Coordinates of C-alpha atoms in Angstrom, one line a residue:
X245 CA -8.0 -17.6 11.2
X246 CA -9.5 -14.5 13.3
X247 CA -12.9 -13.5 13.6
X248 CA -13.6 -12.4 10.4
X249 CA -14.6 -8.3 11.3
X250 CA -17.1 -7.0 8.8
X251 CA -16.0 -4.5 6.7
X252 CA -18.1 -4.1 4.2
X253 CA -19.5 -6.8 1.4
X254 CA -16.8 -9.0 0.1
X255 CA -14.3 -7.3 2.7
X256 CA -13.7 -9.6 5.9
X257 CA -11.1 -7.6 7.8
X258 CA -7.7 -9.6 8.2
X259 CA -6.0 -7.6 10.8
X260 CA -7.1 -4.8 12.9
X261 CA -4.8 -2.4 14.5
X262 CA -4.8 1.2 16.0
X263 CA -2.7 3.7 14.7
X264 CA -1.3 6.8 17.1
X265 CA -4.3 8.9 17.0
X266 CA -6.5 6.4 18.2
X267 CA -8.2 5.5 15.3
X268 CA -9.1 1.8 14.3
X269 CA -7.8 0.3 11.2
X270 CA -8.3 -2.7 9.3
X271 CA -6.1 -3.7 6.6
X272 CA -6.9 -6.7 4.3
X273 CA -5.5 -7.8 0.9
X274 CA -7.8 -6.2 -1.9
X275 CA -9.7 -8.3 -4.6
X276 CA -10.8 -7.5 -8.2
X277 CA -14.5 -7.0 -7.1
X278 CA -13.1 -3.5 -5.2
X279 CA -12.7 -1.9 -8.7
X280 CA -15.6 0.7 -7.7
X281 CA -13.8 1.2 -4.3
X282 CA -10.4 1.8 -6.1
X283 CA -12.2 4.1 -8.3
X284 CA -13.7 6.1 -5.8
X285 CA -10.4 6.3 -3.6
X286 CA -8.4 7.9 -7.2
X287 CA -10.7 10.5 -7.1
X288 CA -10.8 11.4 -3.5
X289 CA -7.5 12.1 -4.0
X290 CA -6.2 16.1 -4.0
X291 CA -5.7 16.8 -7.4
X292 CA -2.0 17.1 -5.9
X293 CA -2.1 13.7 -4.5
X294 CA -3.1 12.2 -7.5
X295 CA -0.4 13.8 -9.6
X296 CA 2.1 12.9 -7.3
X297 CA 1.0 9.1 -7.3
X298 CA -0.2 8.9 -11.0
X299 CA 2.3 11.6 -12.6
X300 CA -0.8 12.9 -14.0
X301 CA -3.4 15.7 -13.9
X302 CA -6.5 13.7 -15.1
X303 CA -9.9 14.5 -13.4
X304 CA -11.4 11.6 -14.5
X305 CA -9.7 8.2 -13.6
X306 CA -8.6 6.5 -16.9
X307 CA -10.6 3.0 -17.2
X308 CA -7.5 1.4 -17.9
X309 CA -5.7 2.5 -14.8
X310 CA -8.6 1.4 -13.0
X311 CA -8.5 -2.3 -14.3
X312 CA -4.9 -2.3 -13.8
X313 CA -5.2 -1.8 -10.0
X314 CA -8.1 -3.9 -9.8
X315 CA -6.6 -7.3 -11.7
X316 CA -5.1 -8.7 -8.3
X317 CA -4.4 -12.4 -8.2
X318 CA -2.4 -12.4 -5.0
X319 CA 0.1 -13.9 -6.8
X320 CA 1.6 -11.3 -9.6
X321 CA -0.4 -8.6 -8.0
X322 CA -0.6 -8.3 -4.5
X323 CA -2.4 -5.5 -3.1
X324 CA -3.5 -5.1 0.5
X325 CA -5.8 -1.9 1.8
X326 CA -6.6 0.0 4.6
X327 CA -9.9 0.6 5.8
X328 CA -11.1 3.2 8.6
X329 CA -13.3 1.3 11.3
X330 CA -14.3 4.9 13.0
X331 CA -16.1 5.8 10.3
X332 CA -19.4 5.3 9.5
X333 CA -19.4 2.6 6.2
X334 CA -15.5 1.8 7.1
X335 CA -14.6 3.4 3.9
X336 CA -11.2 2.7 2.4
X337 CA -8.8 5.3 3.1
X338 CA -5.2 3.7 1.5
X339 CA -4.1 1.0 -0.9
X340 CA -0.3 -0.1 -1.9
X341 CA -0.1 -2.5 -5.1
X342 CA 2.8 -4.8 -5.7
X343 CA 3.0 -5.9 -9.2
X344 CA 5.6 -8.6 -10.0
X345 CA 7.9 -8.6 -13.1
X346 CA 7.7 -11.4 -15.8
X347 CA 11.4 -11.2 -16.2
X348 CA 12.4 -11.7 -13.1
X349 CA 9.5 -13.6 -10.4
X350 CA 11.5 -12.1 -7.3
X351 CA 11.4 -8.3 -8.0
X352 CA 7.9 -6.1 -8.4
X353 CA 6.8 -2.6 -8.8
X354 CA 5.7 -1.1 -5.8
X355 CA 3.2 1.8 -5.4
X356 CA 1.3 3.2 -2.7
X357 CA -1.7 5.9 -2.2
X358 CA -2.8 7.6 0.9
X359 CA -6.4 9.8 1.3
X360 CA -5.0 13.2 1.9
X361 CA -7.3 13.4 5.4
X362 CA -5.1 10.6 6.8
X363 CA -1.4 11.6 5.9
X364 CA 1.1 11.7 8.8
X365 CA -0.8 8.9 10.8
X366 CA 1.1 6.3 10.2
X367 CA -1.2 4.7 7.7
X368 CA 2.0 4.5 4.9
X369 CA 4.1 2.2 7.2
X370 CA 1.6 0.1 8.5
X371 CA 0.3 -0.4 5.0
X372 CA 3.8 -1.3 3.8
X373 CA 4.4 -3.5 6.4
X374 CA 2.0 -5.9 5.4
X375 CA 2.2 -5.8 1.5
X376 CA 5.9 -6.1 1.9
X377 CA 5.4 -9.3 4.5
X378 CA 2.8 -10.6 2.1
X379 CA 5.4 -10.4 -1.0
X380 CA 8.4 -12.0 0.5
X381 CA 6.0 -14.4 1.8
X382 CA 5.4 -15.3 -2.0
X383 CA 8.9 -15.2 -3.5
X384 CA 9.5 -11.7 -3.7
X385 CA 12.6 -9.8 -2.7
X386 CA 13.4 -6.4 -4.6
X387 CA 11.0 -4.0 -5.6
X388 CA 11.4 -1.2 -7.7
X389 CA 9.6 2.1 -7.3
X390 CA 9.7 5.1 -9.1
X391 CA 8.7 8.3 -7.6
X392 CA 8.2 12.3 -8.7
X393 CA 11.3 14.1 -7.3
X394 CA 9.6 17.0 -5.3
X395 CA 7.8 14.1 -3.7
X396 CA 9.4 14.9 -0.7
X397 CA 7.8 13.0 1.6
X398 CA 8.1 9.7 -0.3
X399 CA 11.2 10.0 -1.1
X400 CA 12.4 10.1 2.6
X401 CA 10.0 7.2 3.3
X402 CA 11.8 5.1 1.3
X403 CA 14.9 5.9 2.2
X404 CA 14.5 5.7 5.5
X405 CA 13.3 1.8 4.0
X406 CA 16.8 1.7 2.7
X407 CA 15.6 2.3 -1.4
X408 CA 18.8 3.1 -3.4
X409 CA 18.6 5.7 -6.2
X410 CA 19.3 4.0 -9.6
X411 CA 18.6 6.3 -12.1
X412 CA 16.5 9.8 -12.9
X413 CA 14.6 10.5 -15.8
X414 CA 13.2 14.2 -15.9
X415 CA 10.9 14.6 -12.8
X416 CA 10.7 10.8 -11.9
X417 CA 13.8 9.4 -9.7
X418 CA 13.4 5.4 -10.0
X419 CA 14.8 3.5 -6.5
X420 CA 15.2 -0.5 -6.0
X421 CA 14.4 -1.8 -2.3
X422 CA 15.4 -4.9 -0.5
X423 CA 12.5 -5.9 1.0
X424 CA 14.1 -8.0 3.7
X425 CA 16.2 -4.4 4.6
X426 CA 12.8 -2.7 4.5
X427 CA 11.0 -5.2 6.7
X428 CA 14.1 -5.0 9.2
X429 CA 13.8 -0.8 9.3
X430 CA 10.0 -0.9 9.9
X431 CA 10.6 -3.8 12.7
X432 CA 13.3 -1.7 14.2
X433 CA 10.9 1.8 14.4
X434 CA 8.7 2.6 17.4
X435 CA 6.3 4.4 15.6
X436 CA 3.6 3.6 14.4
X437 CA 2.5 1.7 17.5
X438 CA 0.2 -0.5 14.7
X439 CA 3.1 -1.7 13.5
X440 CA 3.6 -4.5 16.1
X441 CA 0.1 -6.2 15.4
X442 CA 0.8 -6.2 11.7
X443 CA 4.0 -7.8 11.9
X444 CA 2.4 -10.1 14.9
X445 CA 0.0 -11.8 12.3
X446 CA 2.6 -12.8 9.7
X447 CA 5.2 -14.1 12.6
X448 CA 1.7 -16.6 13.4
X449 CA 1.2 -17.8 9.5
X450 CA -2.3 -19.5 11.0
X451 CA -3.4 -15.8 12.1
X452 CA -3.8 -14.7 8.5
X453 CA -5.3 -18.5 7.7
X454 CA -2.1 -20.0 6.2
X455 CA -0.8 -23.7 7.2

């Protein structure tokens, strides 16, 4: 395993990559003792952002949504996050959550959040890159995702993934990704340039301290 790079208490930074504006970023799977970091990042959210991502208006973050995200095993809940290394405290700035389904081990529900100051950096695909390599590293292969229509952005993220629409209800369009054609699309894109040390470390299974 790397040099463990201190990000924090409890947070040893698992790889570190820059994105196209120069800026340093660390992205390491999260653990249930974040719960006051995922906490913080809901609410530093844009009220907008956190509609869009929660399909709700709420100004106070729900205690159950906050033990939801924070009950990660690694296992039936794999979450990884994204921390800024330019800043002062490396405060989280992203997290993506991958919860698997009971009925069926190989598929999850996927979700993603990005602090509004750090959109269009790249942070989303980088982020992606190494949940989604963590997941099919432990038996996943579909994920489901659903997603507020006028969600623009997303929704062209995930197509350009290769998500398939499978069905609309009101405002929320629900897609299901192959993760293997997901992995394959974010290999095959130039941009971000951080993409290439994230998929780096899980093509070298000993990098991120596996046998």
């Amino acid at each position: 395993m790397p040099e463990q790079i201190d990000t924090g208490p409890e947070r040893p930074c698992v790889i570190l990559t820059e994105l196209r504006s120069g800026m340093q970023a660390c992205l390491r799977p999260l653990h249930p003792s974040d719960q006051d970091e995922i906490e913080r990042g809901i609410m530093e959210l844009s009220d907008r952002s956190r509609y869009l991502r929660f399909f709700s208006s709420f100004k106070t973050v729900p205690p159950s949504v906050v033990e939801k995200l924070s009950a990660v095993d690694g296992e039936n809940h794999i979450a990884w996050g994204v921390v800024d290394m330019d800043e002062d405290h490396h405060p989280g700035i992203a997290a993506a959550h991958a919860i698997r389904n009971p009925d069926d081990p190989t598929s999850g529900e996927f979700a993603i959040a990005v602090l509004d100051d750090y959109h269009g950096k790249g942070v989303s695909r980088v982020l992606i890159a190494a949940l989604f390599s963590d997941c099919v590293a432990k038996g996943l292969r579909t994920m489901d995702i659903a997603i507020m229509r006028e969600n623009r952005k997303a929704v062209r993220l995930v197509a350009a993934l290769g998500a398939k629409i499978t069905h609309s209800e009101g405002p929320v369009a629900y897609y299901r990704l192959d993760l293997t054609s997901a992995l394959n699309a974010l290999r095959a894109m130039e941009k971000p340039i951080g993409l290439s040390e994230v998929f780096a470390a899980f093509d070298s299974p000993a990098t991120l301290g596996h046998p």
